[in-house]
Coordinates of C-alpha atoms and ligand atoms in Angstrom, one line a residue:
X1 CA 0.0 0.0 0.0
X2 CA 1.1 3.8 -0.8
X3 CA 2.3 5.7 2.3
X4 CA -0.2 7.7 3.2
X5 CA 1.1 9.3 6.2
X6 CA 1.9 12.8 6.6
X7 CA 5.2 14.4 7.9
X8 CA 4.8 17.3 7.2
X9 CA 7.3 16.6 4.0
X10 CA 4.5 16.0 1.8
X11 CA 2.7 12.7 1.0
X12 CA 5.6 10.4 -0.4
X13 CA 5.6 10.8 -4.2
X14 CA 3.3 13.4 -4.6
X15 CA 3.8 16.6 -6.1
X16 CA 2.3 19.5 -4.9
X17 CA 0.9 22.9 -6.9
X18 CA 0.4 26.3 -6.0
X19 CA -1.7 26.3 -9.4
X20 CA -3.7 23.3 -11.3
X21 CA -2.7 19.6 -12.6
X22 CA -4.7 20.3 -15.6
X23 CA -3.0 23.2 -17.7
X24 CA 0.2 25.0 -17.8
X25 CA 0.4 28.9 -16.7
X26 CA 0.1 30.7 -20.1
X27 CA 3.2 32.9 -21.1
X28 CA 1.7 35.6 -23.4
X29 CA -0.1 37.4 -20.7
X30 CA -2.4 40.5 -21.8
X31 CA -1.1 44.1 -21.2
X32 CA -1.8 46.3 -17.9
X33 CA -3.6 49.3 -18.8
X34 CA -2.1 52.6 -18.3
X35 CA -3.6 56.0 -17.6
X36 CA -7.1 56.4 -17.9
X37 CA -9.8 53.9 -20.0
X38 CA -13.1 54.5 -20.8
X39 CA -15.6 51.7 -21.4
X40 CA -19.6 50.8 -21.1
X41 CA -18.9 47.7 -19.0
X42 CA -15.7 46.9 -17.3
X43 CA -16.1 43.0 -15.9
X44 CA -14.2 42.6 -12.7
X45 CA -12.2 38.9 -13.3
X46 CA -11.5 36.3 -15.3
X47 CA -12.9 33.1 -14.8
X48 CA -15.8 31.3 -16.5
X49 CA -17.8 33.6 -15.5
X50 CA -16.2 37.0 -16.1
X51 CA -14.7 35.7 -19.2
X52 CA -18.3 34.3 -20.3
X53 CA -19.9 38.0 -19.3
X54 CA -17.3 39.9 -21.0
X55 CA -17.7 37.6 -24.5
X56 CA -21.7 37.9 -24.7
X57 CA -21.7 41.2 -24.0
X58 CA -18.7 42.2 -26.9
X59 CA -21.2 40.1 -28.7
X60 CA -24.1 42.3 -28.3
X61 CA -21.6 45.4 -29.5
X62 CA -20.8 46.9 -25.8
X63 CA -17.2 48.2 -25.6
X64 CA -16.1 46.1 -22.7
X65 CA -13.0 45.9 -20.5
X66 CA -11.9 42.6 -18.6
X67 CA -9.5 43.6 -15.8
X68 CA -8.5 40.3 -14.6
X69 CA -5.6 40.0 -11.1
X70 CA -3.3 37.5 -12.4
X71 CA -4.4 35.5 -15.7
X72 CA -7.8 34.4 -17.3
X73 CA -8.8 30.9 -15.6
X74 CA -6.5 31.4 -12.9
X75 CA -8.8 30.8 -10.2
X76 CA -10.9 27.9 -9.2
X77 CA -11.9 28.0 -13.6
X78 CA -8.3 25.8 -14.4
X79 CA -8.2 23.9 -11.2
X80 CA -11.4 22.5 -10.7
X81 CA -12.3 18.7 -11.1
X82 CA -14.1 19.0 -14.4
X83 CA -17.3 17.5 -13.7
X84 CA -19.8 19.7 -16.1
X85 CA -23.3 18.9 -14.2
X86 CA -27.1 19.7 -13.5
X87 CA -26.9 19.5 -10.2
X88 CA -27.5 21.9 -7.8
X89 CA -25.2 22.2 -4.5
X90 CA -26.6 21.0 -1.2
X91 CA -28.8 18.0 -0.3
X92 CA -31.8 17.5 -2.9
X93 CA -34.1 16.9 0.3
X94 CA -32.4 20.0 2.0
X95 CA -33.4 22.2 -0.6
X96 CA -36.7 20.9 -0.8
X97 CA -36.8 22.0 2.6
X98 CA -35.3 25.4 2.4
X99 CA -36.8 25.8 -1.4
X100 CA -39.9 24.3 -1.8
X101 CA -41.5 26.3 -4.4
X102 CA -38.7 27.4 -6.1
X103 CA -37.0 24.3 -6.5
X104 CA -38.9 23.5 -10.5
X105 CA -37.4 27.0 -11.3
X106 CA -33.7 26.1 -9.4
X107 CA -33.6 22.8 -11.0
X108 CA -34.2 24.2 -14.6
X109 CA -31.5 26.5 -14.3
X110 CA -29.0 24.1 -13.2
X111 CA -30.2 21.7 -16.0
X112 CA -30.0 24.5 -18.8
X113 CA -26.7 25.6 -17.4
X114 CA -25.3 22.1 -18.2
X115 CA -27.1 22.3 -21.6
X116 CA -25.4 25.8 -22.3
X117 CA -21.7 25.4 -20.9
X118 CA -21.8 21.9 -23.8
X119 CA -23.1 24.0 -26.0
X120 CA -20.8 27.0 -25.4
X121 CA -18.2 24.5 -26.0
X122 CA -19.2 23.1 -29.6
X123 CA -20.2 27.2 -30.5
X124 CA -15.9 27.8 -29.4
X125 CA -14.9 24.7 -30.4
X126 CA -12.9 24.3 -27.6
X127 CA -10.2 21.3 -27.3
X128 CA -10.9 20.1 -23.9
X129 CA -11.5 16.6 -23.6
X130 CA -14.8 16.7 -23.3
X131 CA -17.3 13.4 -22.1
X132 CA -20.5 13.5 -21.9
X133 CA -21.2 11.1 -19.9
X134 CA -23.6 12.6 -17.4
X135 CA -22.2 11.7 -13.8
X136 CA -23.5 9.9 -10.7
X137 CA -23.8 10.6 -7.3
X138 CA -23.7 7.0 -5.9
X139 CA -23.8 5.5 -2.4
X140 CA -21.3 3.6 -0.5
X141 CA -23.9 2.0 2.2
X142 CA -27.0 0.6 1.9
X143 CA -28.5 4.3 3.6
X144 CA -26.8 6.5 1.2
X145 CA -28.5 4.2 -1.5
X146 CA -31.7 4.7 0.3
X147 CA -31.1 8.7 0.2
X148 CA -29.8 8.8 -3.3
X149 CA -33.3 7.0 -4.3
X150 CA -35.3 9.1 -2.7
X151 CA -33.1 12.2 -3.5
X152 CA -33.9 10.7 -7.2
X153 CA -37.3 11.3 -6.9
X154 CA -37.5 14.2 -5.0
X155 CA -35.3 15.8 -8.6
X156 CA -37.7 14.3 -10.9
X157 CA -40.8 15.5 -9.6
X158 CA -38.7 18.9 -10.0
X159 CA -38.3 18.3 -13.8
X160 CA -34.3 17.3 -13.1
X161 CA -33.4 15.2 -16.0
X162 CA -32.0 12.3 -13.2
X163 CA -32.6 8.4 -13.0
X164 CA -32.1 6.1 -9.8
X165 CA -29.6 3.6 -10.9
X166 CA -28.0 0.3 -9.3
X167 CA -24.7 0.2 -9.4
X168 CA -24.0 -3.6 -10.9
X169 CA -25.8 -3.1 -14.0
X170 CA -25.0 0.7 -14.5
X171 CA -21.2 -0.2 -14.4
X172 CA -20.0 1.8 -11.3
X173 CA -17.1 0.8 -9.8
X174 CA -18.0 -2.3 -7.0
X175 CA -18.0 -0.2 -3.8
X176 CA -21.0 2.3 -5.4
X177 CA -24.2 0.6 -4.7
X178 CA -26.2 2.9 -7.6
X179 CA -27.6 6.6 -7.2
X180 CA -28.7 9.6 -9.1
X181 CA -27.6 9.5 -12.9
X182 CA -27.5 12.9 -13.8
X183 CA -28.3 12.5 -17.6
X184 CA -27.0 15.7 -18.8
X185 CA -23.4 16.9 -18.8
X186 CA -19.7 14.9 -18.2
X187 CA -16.3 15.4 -17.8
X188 CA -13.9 17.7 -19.6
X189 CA -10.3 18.8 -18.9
X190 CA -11.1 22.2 -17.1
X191 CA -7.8 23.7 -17.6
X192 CA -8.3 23.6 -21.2
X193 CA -11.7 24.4 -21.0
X194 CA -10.4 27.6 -19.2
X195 CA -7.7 28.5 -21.5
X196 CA -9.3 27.9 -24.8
X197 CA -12.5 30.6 -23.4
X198 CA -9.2 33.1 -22.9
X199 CA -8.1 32.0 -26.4
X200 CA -11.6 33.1 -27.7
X201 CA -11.7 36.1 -25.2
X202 CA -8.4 37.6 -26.2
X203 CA -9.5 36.8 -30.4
X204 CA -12.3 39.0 -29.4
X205 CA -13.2 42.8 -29.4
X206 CA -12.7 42.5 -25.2
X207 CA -9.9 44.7 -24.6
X208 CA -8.4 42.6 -21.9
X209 CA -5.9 43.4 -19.1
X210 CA -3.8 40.9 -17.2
X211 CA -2.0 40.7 -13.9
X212 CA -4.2 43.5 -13.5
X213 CA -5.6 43.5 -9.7
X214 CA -8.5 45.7 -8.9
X215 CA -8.4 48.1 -5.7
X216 CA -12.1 49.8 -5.6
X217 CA -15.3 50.1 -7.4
X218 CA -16.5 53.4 -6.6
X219 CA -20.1 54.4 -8.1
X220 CA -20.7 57.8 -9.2
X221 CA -23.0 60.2 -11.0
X222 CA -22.2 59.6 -14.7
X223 CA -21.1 56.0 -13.7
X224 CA -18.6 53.7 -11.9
X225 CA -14.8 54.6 -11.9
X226 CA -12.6 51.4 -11.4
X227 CA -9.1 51.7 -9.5
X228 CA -6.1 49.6 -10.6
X229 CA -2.3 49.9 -10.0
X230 CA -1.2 51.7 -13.4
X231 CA -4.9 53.7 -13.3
X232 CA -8.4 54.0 -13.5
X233 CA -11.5 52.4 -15.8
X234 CA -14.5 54.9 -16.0
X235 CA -17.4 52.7 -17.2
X236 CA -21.1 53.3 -17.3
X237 CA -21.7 50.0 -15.7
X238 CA -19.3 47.0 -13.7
X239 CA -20.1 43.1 -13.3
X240 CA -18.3 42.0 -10.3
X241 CA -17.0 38.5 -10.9
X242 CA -14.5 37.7 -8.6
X243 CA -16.3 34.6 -6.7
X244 CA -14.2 33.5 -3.9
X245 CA -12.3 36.3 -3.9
X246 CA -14.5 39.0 -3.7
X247 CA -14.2 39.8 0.1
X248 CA -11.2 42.0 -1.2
X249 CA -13.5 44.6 -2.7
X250 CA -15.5 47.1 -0.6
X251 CA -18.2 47.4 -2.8
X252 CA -18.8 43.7 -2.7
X253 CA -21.8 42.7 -0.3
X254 CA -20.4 41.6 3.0
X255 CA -21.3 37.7 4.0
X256 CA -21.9 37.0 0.4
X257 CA -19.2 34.1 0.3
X258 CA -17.4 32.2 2.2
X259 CA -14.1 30.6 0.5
X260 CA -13.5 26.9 0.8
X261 CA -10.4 25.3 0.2
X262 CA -11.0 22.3 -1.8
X263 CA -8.0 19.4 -2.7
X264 CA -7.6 17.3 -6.1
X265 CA -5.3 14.5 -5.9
X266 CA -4.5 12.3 -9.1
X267 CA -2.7 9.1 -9.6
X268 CA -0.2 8.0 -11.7
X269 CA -1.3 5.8 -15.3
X270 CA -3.9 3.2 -14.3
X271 CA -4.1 0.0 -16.9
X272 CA -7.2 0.4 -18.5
X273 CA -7.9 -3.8 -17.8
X274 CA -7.4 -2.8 -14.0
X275 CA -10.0 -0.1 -14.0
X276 CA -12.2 -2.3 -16.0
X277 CA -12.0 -4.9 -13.0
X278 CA -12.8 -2.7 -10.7
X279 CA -16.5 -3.1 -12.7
X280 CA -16.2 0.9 -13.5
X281 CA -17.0 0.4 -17.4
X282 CA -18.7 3.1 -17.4
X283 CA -16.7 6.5 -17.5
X284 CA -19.4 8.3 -15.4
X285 CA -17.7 10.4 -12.9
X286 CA -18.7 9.7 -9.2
X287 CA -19.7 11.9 -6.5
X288 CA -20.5 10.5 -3.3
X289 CA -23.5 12.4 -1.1
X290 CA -21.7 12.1 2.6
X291 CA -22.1 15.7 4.1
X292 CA -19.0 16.6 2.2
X293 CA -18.4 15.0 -0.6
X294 CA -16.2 12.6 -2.5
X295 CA -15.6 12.8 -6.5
X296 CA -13.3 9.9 -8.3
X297 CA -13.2 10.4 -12.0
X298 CA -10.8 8.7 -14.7
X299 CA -9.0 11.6 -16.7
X300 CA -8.0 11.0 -20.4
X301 CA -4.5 10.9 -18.9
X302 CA -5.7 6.8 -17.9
X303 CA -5.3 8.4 -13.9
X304 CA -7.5 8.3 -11.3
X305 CA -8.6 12.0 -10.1
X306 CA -10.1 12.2 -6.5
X307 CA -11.3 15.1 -4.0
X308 CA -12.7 17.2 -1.6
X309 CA -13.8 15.1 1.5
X310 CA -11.9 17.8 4.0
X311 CA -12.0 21.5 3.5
X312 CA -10.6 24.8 5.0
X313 CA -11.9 27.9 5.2
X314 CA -10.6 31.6 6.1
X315 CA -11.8 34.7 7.9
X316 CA -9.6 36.9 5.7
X317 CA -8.7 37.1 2.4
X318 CA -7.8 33.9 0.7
X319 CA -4.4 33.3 -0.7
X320 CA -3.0 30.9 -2.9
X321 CA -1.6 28.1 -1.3
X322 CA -1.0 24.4 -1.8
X323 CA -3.2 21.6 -0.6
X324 CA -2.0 20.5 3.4
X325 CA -0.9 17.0 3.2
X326 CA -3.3 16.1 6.5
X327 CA -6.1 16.7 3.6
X328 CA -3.7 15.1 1.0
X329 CA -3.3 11.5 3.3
X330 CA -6.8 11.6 4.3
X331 CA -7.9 11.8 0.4
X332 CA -5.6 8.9 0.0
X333 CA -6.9 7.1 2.5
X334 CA -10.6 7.8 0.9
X335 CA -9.3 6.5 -2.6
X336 CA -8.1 3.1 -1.2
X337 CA -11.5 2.1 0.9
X338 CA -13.4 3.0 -2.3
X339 CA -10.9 1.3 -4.7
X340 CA -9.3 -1.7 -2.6
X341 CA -7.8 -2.9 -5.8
X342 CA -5.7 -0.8 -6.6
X343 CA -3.8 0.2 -3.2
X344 CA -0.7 0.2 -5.3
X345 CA -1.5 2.7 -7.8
X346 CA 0.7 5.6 -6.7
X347 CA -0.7 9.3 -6.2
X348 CA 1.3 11.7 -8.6
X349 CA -0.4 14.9 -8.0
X350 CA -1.9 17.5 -5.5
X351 CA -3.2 20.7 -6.0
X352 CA -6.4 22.8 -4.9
X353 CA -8.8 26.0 -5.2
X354 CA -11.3 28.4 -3.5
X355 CA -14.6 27.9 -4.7
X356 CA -17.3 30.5 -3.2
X357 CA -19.8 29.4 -0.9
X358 CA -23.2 31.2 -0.3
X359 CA -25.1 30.7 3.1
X360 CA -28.2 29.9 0.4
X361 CA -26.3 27.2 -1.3
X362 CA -27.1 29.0 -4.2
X363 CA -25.5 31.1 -6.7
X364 CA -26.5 34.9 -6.5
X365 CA -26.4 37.6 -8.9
X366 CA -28.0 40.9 -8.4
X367 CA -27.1 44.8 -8.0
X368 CA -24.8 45.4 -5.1
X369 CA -24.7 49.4 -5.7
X370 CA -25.8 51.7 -8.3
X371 CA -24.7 50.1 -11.4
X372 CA -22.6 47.5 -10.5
X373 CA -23.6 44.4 -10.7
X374 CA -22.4 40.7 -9.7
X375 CA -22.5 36.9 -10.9
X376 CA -21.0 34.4 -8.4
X377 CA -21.0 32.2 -5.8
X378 CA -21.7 28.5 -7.7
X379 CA -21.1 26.9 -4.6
X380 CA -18.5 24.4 -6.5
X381 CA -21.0 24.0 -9.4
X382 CA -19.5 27.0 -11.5
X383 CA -18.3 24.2 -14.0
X384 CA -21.9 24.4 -16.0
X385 CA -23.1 27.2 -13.9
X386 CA -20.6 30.3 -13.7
X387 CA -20.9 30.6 -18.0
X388 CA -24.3 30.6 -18.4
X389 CA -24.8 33.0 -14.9
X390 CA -22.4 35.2 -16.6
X391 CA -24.1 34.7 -20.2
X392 CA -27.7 35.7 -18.6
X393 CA -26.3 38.8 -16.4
X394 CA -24.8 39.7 -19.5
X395 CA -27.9 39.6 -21.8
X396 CA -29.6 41.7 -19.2
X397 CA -27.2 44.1 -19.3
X398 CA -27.1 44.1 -23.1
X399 CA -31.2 45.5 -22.6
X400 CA -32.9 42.3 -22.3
X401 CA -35.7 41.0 -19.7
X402 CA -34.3 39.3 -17.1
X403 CA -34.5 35.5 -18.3
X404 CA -36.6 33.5 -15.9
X405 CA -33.5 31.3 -14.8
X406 CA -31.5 34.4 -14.0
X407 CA -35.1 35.6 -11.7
X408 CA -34.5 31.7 -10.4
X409 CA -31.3 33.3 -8.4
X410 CA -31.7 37.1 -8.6
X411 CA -31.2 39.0 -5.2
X412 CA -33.9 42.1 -5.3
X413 CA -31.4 43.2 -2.4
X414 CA -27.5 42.7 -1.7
X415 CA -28.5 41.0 2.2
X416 CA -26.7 37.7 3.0
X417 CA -27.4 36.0 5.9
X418 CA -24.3 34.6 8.2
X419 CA -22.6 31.7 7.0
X420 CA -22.9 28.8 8.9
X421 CA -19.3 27.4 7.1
X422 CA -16.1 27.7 9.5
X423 CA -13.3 25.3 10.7
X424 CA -15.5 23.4 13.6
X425 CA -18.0 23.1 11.9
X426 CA -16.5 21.8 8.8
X427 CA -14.6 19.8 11.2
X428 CA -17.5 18.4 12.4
X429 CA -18.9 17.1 8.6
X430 CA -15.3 15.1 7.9
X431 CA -15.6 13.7 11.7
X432 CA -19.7 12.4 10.8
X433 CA -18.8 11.3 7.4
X434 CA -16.0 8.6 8.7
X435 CA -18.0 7.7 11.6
X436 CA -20.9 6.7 9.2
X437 CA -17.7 5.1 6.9
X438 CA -16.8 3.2 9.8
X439 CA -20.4 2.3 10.4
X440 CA -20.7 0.8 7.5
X441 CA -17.0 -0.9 7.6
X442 CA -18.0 -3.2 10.3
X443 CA -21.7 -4.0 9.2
X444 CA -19.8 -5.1 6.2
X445 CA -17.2 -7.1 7.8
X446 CA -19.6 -8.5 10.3
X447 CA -22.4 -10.0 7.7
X448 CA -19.0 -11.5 5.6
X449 CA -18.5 -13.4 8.6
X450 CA -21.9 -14.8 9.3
Ligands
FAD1 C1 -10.6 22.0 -6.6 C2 -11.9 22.5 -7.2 C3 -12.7 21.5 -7.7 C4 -13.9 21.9 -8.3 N1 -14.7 21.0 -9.0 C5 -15.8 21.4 -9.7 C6 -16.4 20.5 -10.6 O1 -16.0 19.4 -10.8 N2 -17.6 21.0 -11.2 C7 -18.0 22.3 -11.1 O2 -19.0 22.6 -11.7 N3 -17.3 23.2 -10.3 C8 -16.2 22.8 -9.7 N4 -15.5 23.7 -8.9 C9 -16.0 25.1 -8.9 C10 -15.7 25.8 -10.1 O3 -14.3 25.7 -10.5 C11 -16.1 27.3 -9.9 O4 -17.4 27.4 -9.5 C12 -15.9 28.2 -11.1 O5 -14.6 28.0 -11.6 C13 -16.2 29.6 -10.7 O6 -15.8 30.4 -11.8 P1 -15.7 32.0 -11.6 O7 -15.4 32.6 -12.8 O8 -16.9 32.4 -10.8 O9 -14.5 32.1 -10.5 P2 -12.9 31.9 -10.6 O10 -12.5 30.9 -11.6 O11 -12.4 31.8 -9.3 O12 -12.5 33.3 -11.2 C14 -12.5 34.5 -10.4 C15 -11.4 35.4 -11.0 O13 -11.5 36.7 -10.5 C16 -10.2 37.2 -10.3 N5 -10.2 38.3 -9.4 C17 -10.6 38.2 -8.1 N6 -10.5 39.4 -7.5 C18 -10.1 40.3 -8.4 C19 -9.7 41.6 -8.4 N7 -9.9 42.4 -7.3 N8 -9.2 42.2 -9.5 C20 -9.1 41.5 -10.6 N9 -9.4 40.1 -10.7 C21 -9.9 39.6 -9.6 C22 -9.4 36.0 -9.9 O14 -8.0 36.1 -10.1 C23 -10.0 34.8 -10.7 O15 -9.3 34.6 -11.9 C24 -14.3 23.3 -8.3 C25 -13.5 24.2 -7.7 C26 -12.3 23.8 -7.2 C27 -11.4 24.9 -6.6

């Protein structure tokens, strides 16, 4: 078995990133602006979603400036795990709860926003290994399966476009017992995905500005001056989308996200036979619904990518950083329960982003002052979700109605309610999750024996 213990030194084998295991930093960055710039709409970053704002509205012939801190996709946009789904975040029964009779509206914009980001990448043609494969989140115990079923149901009266599967016949690998197929959607190489929307963004008529780190949004008569090192950006209008990141701007809403550390480890090569025998012939990715998560997915690489399970959080500002090799072992750990078979197969790789979470668990966009305006918080759905949030903000913008899935998660007023997300009580998810793992263990172990 790998050594999964932590010394401090790094998990044996395994090297860690400040940045993303999926693309290379580009080298041909975009100028910093100088002096002073006049435009209609300047977009605040440059991830999917400011990238995606900034494109539809060139599109609709606004003069648009894209002021972006270090590169396009820098953030959680090249890092993440690449599943492109239709879920929403959050427990399906939770936000039935919290949601009742919004949940048909929620659900169709999640589904749509899986439609669009495939689409979006056909209309680019953008090289990034895309699968669409739908994904599954699938059980591990016989009371996840129970949950996932009903979860099922609870989606499809909804309208979600989900099934109930069982994991035998569906071709999940052995330890999934079955759960909710999400039809729509797959996996894709995110880095790419990233980069090759910053190919089409810098093709464009976006005048776009690199390494470029905004210090204020100031609203004023005649508009919205914006304040960077080498100058200022008068616009008529600003879309704030800076996700995780936006606690460093005054003029974003307090409270409205809280950033989460979240870890990716991949293996090295896998055999394609092995994977095969451990009964995952079908190249769905997997998501397991424990309070927080775990996602295994094969890459077109023939690794293994795994995640999440532990996060971190911060009361300030969050910085870049590498993932801690506690979360690192403990992933490890996680990968060789779920995949017994292949305890061998050594871990290559470890890096990690902030995603943005919202006390709502779901995405906002709205009008945080006079005439500027924000798209973020996908709650680690931003895959499918961040494009087509930024796509709809900036259709709005461009002088149309407000489309009904943008309504589905428009904030009449920039309030945000506590979040509930810090280091106990994340803490306190990991701790239930293995206790329910170890549960399960010897329930397992102790009907093999009888
Ligand atoms: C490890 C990990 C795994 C994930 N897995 C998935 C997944 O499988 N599926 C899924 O759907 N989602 C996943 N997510 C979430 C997904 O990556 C995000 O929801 C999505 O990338 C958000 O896009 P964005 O444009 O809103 O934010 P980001 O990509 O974070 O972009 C924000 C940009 O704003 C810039 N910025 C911030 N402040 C300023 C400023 N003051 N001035 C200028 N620029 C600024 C930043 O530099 C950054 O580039 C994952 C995230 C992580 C980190």
């Amino acid at each position: 078995m790998h050594d999964v213990t932590a010394d401090g030194a790094g998990v044996a084998g395994v090297s860690y990133s400040a940045f993303s295991g999926w693309a290379d930093r580009p080298t041909d960055f975009a100028p910093m602006p100088e002096g002073e710039l006049t435009c209609d709409i300047a977009v605040v970053g440059g991830g999917y979603a400011g990238m995606a704002t900034a494109l539809r509205l060139a599109e609709r012939g606004a003069d648009v400036v894209l002021l972006e801190a270090g590169f396009c996709g820098w953030g959680g946009s090249s890092r993440n795990a690449g599943y492109l789904s239709n879920a929403l975040a959050g427990d399906p029964r939770l936000l039935n709860t919290l949601y009742a009779r919004r949940l048909p509206d929620l659900v169709r914009y999640a589904d749509e926003a899986a439609r669009f980001t495939e689409k979006l990448i056909g209309r680019l043609a953008v090289d990034c290994d895309y699968e669409p494969t739908g994904n599954v989140i699938a059980a591990v115990s016989p009371g996840q399966l129970r949950r996932t079923e009903r979860n099922a149901g609870i989606l499809r009266r909804a309208g979600a476009d989900v099934e109930f599967v069982e994991g035998r016949d569906f071709g999940l690998p052995h330890t999934f017992l079955g759960g909710v197929f999400e039809r729509a959607g797959g996996l894709l190489n995110p880095g790419k995905f990233a980069l090759g929307l910053r190919d089409a963004l810098l093709a464009s008529d976006v005048r776009t500005y690199e390494r470029t780190a905004v210090r204020a949004v100031e609203p004023h008569a005649s508009g919205v001056v914006v304040s960077v090192a080498g100058g200022r950006v008068h616009a008529e209008r600003v879309v704030l989308a800076t996700n995780a990141y936006s606690r460093d701007l005054a003029i974003a809403p307090r409270r409205m996200v809280t950033p989460v550390w979240t870890s990716l480890v991949e293996t090295e090569p896998i055999a394609p036979e092995r994977l095969v025998a451990t009964g995952w012939t079908r190249r769905t990715g997997v998501i397991t619904p424990h309070a927080i998560l775990e996602n295994y997915r094969p890459t077109p690489r023939g690794t293994i990518m795994f995640g999440t399970r532990r996060l971190r959080t911060t009361r300030g500002a969050p910085t870049n950083r590498e993932p801690d090799d506690a979360v690192v072992a403990d992933l490890l750990r996680g990968f060789h329960e779920r995949f017994p078979s292949l305890v061998d197969v050594a871990p290559r790789r470890a890096w990690g982003g902030w995603i943005a979470m919202t006390s709502s668990l779901l995405p906002v966009a709205g009008e945080a002052a006079k005439n500027v305006f924000y798209a973020i918080g996908c709650n680690g759905h931003g895959l499918a979700q961040s494009p087509y949030l930024g796509t709809l903000l900036a259709d709005r913008l461009a002088g149309d109605r407000r489309h009904e899935d943008l309504t589905a998660v428009w904030r009449t007023r920039p309030r945000f309610a506590p979040s509930v997300l810090s280091a106990p009580t994340l803490h306190a998810a990991w701790t239930i999750d293995r206790v329910s793992d170890r549960f399960h263990r010897r329930r397992t172990l102790s009907s093999q024996k009888r």
